[in-house]
Short mmCIF file of C-alpha atoms and ligand atoms in Angstrom, two decimals:
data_model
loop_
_atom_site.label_atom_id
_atom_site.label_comp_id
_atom_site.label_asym_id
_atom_site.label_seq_id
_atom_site.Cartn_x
_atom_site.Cartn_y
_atom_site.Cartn_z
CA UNK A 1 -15.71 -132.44 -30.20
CA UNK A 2 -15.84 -128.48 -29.93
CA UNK A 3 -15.01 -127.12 -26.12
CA UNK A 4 -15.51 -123.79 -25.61
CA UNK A 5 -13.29 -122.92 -22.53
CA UNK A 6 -14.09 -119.43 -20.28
CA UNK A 7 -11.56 -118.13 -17.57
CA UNK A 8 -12.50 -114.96 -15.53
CA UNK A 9 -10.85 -115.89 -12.35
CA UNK A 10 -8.40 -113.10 -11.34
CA UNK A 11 -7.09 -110.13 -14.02
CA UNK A 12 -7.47 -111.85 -17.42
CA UNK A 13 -10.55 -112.73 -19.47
CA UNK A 14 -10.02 -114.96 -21.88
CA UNK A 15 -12.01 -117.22 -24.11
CA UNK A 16 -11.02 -120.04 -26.35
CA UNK A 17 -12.42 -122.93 -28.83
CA UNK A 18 -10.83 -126.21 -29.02
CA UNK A 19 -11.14 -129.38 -31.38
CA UNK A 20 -10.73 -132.62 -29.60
CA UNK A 21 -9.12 -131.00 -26.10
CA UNK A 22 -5.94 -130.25 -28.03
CA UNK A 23 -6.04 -128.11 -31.70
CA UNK A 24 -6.63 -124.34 -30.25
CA UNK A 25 -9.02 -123.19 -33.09
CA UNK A 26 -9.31 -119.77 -31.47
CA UNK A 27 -7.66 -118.58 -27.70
CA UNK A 28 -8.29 -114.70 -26.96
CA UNK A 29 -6.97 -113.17 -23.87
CA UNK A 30 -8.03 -109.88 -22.52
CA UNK A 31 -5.34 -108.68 -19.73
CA UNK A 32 -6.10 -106.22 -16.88
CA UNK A 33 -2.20 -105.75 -15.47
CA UNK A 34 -2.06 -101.83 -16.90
CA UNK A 35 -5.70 -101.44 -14.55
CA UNK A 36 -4.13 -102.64 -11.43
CA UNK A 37 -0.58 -101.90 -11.66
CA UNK A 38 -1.06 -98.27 -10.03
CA UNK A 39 -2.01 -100.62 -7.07
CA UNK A 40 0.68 -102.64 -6.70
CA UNK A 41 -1.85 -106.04 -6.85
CA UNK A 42 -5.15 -107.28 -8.04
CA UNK A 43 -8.20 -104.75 -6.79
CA UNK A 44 -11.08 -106.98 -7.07
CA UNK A 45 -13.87 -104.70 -7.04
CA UNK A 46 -12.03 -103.19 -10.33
CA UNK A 47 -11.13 -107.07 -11.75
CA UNK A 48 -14.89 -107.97 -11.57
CA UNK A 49 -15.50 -104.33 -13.17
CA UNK A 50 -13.20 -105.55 -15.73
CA UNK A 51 -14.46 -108.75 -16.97
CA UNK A 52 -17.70 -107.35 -17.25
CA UNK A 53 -16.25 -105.12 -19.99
CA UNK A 54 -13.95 -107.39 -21.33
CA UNK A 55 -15.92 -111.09 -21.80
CA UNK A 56 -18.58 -110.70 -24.59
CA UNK A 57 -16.32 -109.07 -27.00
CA UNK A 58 -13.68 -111.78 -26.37
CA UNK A 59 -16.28 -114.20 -26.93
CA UNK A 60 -17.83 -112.25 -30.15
CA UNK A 61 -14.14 -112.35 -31.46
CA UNK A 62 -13.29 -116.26 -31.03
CA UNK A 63 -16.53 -116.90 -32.66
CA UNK A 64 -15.53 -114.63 -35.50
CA UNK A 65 -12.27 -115.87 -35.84
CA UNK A 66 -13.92 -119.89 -35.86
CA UNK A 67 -16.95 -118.73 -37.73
CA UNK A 68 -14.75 -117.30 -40.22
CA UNK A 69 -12.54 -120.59 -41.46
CA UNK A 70 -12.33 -123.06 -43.43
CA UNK A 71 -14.82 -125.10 -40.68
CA UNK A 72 -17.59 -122.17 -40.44
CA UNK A 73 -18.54 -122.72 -37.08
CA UNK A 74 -21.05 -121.50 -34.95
CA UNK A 75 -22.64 -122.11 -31.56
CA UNK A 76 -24.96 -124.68 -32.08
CA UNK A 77 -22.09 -126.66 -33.88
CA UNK A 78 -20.22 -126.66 -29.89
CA UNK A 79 -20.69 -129.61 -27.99
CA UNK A 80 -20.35 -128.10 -24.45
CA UNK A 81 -18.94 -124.71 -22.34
CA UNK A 82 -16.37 -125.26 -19.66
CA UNK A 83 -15.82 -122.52 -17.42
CA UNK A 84 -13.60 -121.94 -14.09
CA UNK A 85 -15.84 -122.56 -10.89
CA UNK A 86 -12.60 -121.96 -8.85
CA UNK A 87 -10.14 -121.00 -6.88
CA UNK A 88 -10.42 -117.05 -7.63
CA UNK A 89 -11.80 -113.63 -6.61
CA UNK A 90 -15.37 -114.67 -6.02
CA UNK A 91 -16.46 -111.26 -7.95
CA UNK A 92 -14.49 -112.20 -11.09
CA UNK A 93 -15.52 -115.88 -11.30
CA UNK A 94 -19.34 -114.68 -10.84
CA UNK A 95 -18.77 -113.00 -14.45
CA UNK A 96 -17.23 -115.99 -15.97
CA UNK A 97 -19.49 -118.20 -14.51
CA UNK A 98 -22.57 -115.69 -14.94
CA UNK A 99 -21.70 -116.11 -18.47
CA UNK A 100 -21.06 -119.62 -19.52
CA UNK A 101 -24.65 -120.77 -17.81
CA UNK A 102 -26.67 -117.69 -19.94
CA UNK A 103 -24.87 -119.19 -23.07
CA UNK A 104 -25.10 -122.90 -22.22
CA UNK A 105 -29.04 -122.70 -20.94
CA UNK A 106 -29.82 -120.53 -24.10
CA UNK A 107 -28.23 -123.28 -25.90
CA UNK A 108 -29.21 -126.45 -24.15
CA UNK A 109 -25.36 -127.08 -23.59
CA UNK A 110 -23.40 -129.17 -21.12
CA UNK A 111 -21.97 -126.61 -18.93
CA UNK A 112 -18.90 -128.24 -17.05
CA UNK A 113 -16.97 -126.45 -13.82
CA UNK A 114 -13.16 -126.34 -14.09
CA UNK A 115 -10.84 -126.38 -10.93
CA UNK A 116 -7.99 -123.39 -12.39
CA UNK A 117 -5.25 -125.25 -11.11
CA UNK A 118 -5.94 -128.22 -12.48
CA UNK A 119 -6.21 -126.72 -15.58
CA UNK A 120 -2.91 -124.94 -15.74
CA UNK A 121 -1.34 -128.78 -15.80
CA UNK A 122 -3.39 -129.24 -19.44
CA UNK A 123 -2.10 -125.99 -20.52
CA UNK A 124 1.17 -127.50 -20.11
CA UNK A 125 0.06 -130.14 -22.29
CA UNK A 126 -1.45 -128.20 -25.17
CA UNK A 127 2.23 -127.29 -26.57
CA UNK A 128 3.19 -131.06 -27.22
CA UNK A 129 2.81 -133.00 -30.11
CA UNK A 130 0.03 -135.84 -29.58
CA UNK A 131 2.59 -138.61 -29.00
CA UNK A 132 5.01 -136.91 -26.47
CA UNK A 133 1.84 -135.72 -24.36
CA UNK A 134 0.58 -139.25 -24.71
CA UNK A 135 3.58 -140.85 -23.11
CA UNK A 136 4.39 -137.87 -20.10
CA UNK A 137 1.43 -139.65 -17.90
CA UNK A 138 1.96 -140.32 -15.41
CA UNK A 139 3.72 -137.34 -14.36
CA UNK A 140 4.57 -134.81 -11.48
CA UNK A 141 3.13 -131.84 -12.26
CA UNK A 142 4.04 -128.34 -10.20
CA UNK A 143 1.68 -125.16 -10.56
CA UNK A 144 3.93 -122.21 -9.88
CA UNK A 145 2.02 -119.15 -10.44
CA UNK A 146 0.51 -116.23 -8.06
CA UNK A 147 -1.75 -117.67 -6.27
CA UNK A 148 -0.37 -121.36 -6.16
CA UNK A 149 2.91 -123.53 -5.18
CA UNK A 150 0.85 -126.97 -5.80
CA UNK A 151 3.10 -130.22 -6.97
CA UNK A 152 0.78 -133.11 -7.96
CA UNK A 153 0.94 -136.45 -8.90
CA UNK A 154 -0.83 -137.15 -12.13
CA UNK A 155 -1.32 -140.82 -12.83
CA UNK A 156 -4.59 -140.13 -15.68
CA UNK A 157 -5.92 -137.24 -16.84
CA UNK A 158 -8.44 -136.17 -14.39
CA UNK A 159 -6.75 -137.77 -11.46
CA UNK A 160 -5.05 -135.12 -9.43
CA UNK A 161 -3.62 -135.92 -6.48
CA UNK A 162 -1.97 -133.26 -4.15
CA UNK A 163 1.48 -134.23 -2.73
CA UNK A 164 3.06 -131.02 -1.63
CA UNK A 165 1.85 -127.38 -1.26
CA UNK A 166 3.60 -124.20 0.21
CA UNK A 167 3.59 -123.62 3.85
CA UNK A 168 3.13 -119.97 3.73
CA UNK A 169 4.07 -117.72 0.35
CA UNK A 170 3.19 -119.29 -2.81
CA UNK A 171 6.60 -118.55 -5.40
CA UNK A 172 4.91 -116.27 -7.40
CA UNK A 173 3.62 -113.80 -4.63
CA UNK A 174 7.41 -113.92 -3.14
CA UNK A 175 8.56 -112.87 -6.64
CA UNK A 176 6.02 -110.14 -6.93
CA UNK A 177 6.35 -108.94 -3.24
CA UNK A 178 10.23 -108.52 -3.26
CA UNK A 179 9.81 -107.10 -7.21
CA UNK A 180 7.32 -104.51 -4.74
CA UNK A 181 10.12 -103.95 -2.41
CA UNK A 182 12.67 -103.38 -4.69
CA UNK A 183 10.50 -100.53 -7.25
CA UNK A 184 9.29 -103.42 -9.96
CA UNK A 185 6.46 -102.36 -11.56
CA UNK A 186 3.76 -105.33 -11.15
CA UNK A 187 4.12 -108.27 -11.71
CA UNK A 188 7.44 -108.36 -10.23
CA UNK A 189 8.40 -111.72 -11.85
CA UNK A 190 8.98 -110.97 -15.15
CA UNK A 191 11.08 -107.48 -14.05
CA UNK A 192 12.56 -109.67 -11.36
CA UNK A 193 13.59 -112.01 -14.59
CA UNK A 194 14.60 -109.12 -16.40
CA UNK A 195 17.10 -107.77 -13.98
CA UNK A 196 18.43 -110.89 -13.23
CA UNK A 197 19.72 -111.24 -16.66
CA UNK A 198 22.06 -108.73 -16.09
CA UNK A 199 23.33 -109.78 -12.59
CA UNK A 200 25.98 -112.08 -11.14
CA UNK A 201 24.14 -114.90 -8.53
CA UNK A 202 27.38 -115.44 -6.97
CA UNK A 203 27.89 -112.22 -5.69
CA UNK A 204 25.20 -112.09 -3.04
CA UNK A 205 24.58 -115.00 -0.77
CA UNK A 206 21.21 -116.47 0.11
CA UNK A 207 19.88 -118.52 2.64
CA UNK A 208 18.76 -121.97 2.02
CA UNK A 209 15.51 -123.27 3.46
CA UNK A 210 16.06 -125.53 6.07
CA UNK A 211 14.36 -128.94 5.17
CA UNK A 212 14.80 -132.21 6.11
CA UNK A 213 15.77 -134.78 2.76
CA UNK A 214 12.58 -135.72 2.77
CA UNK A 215 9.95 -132.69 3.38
CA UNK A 216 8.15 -132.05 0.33
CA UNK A 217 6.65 -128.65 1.65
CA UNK A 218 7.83 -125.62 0.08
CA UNK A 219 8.24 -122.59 1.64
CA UNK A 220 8.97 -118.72 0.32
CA UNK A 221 8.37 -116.68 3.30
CA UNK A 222 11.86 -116.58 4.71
CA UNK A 223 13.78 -116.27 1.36
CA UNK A 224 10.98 -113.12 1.32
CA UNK A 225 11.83 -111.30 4.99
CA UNK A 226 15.73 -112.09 4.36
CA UNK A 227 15.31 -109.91 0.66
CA UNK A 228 12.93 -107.35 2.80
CA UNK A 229 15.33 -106.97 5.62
CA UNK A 230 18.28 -106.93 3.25
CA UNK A 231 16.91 -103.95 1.21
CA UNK A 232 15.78 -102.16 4.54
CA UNK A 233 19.46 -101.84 5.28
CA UNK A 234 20.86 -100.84 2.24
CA UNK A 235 21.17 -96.70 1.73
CA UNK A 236 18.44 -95.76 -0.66
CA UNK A 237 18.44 -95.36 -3.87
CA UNK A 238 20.24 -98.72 -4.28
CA UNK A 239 22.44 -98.66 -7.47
CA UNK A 240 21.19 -100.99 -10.47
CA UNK A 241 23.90 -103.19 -10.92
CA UNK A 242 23.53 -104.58 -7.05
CA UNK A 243 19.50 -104.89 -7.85
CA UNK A 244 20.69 -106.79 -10.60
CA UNK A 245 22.56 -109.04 -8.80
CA UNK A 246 19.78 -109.09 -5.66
CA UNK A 247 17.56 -110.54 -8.52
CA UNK A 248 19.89 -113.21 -10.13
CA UNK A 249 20.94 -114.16 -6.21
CA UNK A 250 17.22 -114.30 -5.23
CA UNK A 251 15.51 -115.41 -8.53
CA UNK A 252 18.06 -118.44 -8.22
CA UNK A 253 17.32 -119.53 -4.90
CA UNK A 254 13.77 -118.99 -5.20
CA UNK A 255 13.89 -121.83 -8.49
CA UNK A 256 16.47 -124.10 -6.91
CA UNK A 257 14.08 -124.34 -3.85
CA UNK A 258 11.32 -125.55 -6.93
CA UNK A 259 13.47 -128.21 -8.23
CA UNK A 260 14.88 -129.60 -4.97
CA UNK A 261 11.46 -130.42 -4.35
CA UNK A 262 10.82 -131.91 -7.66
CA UNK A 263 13.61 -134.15 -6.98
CA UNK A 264 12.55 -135.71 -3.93
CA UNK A 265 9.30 -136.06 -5.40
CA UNK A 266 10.74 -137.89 -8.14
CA UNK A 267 12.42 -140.37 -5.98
CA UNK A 268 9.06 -141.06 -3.75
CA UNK A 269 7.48 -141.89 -6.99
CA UNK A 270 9.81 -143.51 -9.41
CA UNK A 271 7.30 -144.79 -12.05
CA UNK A 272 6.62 -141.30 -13.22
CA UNK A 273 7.65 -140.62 -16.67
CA UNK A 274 7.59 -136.87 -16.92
CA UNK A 275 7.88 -133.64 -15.10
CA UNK A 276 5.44 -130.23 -15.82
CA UNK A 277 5.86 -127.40 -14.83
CA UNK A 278 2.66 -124.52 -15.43
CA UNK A 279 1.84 -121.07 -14.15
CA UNK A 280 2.75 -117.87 -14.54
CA UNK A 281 6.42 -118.47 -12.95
CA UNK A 282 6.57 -121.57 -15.79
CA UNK A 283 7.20 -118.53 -18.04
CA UNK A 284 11.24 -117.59 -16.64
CA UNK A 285 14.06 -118.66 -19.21
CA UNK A 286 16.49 -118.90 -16.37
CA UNK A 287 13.84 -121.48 -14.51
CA UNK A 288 13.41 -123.44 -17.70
CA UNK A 289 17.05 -123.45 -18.39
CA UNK A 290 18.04 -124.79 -14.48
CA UNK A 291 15.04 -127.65 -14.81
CA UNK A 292 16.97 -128.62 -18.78
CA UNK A 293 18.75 -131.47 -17.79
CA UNK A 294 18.30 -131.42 -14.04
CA UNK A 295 16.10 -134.65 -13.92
CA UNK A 296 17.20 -137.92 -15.56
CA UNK A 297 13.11 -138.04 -17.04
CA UNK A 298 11.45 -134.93 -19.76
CA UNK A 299 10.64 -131.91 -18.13
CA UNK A 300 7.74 -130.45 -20.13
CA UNK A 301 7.15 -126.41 -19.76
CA UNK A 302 4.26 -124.70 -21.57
CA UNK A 303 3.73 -122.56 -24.57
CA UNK A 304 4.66 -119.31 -23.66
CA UNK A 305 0.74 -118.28 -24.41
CA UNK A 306 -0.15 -121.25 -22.11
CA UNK A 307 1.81 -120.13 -18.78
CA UNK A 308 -0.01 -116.89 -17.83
CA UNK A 309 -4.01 -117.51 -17.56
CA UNK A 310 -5.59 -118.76 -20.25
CA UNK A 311 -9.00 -120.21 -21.28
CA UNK A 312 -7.20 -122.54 -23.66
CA UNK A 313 -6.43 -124.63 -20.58
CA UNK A 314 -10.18 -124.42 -19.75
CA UNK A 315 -11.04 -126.17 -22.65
CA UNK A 316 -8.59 -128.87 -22.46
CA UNK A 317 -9.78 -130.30 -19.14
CA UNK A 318 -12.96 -129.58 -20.29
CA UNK A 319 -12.80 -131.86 -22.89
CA UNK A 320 -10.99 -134.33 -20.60
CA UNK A 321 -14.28 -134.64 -18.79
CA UNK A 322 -16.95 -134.46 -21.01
CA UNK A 323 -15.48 -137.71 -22.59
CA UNK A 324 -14.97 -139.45 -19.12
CA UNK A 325 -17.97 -138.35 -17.59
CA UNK A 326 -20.22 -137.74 -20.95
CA UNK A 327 -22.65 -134.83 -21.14
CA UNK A 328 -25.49 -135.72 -18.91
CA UNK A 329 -23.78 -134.96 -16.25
CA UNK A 330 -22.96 -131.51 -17.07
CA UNK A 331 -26.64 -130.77 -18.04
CA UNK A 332 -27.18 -129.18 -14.77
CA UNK A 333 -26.47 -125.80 -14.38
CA UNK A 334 -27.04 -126.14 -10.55
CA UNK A 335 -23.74 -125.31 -8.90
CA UNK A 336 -21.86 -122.47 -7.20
CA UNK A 337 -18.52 -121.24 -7.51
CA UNK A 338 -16.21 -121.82 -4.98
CA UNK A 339 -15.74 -123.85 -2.51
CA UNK A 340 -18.88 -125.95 -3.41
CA UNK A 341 -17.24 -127.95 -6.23
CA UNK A 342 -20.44 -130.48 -6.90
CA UNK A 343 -17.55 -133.14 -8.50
CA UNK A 344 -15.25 -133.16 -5.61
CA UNK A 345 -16.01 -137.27 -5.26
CA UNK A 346 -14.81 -138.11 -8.99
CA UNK A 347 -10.96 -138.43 -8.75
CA UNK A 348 -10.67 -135.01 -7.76
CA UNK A 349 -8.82 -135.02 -4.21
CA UNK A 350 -6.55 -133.75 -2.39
CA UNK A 351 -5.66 -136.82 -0.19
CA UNK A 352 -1.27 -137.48 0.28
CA UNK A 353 -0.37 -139.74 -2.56
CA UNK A 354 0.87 -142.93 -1.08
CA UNK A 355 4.43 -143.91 -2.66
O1 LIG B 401 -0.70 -118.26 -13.53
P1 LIG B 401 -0.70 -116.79 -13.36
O2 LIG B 401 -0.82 -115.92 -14.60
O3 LIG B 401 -1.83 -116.31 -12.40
C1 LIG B 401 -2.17 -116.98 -11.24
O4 LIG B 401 -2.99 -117.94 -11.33
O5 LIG B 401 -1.60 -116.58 -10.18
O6 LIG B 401 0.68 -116.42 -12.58
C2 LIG B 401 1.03 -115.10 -12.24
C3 LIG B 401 2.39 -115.14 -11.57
C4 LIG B 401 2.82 -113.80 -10.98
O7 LIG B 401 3.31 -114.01 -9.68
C5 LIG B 401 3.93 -113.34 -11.91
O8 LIG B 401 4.90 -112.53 -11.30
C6 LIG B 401 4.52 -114.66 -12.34
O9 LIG B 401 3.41 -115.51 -12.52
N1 LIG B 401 5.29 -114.55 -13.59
C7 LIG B 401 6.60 -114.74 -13.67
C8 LIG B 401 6.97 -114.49 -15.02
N2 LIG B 401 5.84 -114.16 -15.71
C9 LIG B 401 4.80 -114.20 -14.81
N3 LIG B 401 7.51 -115.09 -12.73
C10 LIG B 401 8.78 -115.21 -13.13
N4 LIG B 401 9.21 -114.98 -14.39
C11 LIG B 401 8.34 -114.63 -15.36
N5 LIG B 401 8.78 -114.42 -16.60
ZN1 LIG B 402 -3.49 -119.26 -12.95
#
């Protein structure tokens, strides 16, 4: 089965074609960071602008790239578009979205709406080989990017249940607002990353979050004022071996918050035989290298091309549900993007897991 998978949902376009939800025949991303970074965030009005530009020749070169192997394949030869319906900018979706219903009605195509967040867990999944992907379900999947702090419990493929979220920050804003604070360029997290390399964690104290054992709820907004007021008293310009070691301090506490989480979770739901992490924040070394060996079960990070958005991802769920669901019911092209979401009563919920 061919998927084609479209993602337009904040400041990348990208388009991809997958066999069978898994072999990536052809993943293009188009990435807007240089366009907002003058900003110091995502513009929307110039994100929207953006993917206007950006989405048919993405799509003209996937279908080159396919059309051009050993398979020869061309659009009639795809058995249905998936495309994200949401969360996002509502401007930048409308252009994915826009999109994927022209070329599925032109085409007489399934067209099938993809929840983003749900689909950064699949990305996860795309780097494994068949088998090991196979046996991670059920699992405890977190979402750590921008825009989310979202730890699921994944029993099946399509069933997504939400156990914890953030109270306030998600972990990748926090990143990006102290990188602000502290002269990153954006996206602070990978400078923040950067600079912590080259810092000592023990030489700057943090505070923990105070939780009780068992409060799944994350939380970045006071680990964020603590960095802001700690930077307001420092004399400016502050040297760059202390914003080194702000970064390795912070950056540390910021993860360790992540996988104290993970670990309670793990022990409300012992019959889980994996842990994944995806999102943009999936991409840190120094996060992947705390989580090695810090549960007793796999923890399973993505590709590196699979943290950051992707319409790879897309695909894969895509594919997930036109085999569950088959393609009549993505024959109509009906639906809105967010927050109508017209499949909200298959699977998809957002109820507490019950241990
Ligand atoms: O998943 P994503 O590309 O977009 C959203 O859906 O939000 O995630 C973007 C987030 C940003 O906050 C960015 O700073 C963070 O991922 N990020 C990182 C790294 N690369 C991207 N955070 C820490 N370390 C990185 N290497
Ligand atoms: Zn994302």
């Amino acid at each position: 089965m061919l998927i084609l998978g479209i993602e337009s949902s904040c400041d990348e376009t990208a388009v991809a074609l997958l066999r069978n939800g898994r072999q990536v025949l052809a993943s293009k991303i188009s990435s807007q960071i240089a366009r907002h970074a003058p900003f110091g965030g995502v513009v929307p009005e110039i994100a929207a602008r953006e993917h206007l530009n950006s989405i048919q020749p993405l799509f003209d070169a996937v279908m080159h790239e396919a059309g051009a192997g050993e398979s020869r394949i061309r659009l009639s030869d795809i058995d249905a578009v998936a495309v994200t319906q949401g969360p996002g900018l509502v401007g930048a979706l409308l252009v994915g979205v826009s999109f994927a219903k022209g070329l599925a009605l032109a085409n007489n195509k399934p067209l099938i709406p993809i929840d983003h967040v749900h689909a950064h867990i699949h990305g996860a999944l795309l780097g494994l080989s068949d088998d090991v992907a196979r046996a991670a379900l059920p699992c405890l999947a977190l979402v750590v990017s921008g825009g989310h702090t979202n730890l699921y419990l994944v029993e099946t493929p399509l069933d997504f249940k939400l156990i914890a979220h953030t109270a306030d920050d998600a972990c990748g804003e926090c990143l990006d607002k102290v990188g602000k604070l502290l002269g990153l360029p954006y996206p602070g997290g990978p400078w923040i990353e950067q600079q912590a390399s080259k810092g000592n964690p023990d030489k700057i104290a943090m505070p923990r979050m105070v939780e009780k054992k068992s409060q799944m709820e994350f939380s970045y907004s006071g680990l964020k004022t603590h960095m802001a007021q700690m930077i307001m008293r420092l004399p400016q310009p502050i040297p760059e071996s202390q914003i080194a070691d702000m970064c390795a301090a912070f950056q540390r506490e910021a993860f360790q918050q992540l996988i104290r989480k993970l670990e309670i979770a793990r022990r409300r739901f012992p019959h889980v035989q994996s842990i994944v992490v995806a999102g943009g924040v999936a991409a840190n070394q120094a996060f992947r290298s705390m989580s090695a060996g810090a549960f007793k079960i796999p923890c399973h990070f993505p590709n590196q091309a699979y943290c950051s958005d992707n319409a790879a991802m897309i695909a894969a769920l895509g594919w997930h549900m036109l085999k569950e669901l088959g393609p009549d019911r993505f024959m109509d092209a009906n639906w809105d993007v967010y927050p109508r979401y017209p499949f909200e009563n298959y699977k998809f919920n957002s109820a507490e897991a019950q241990p």
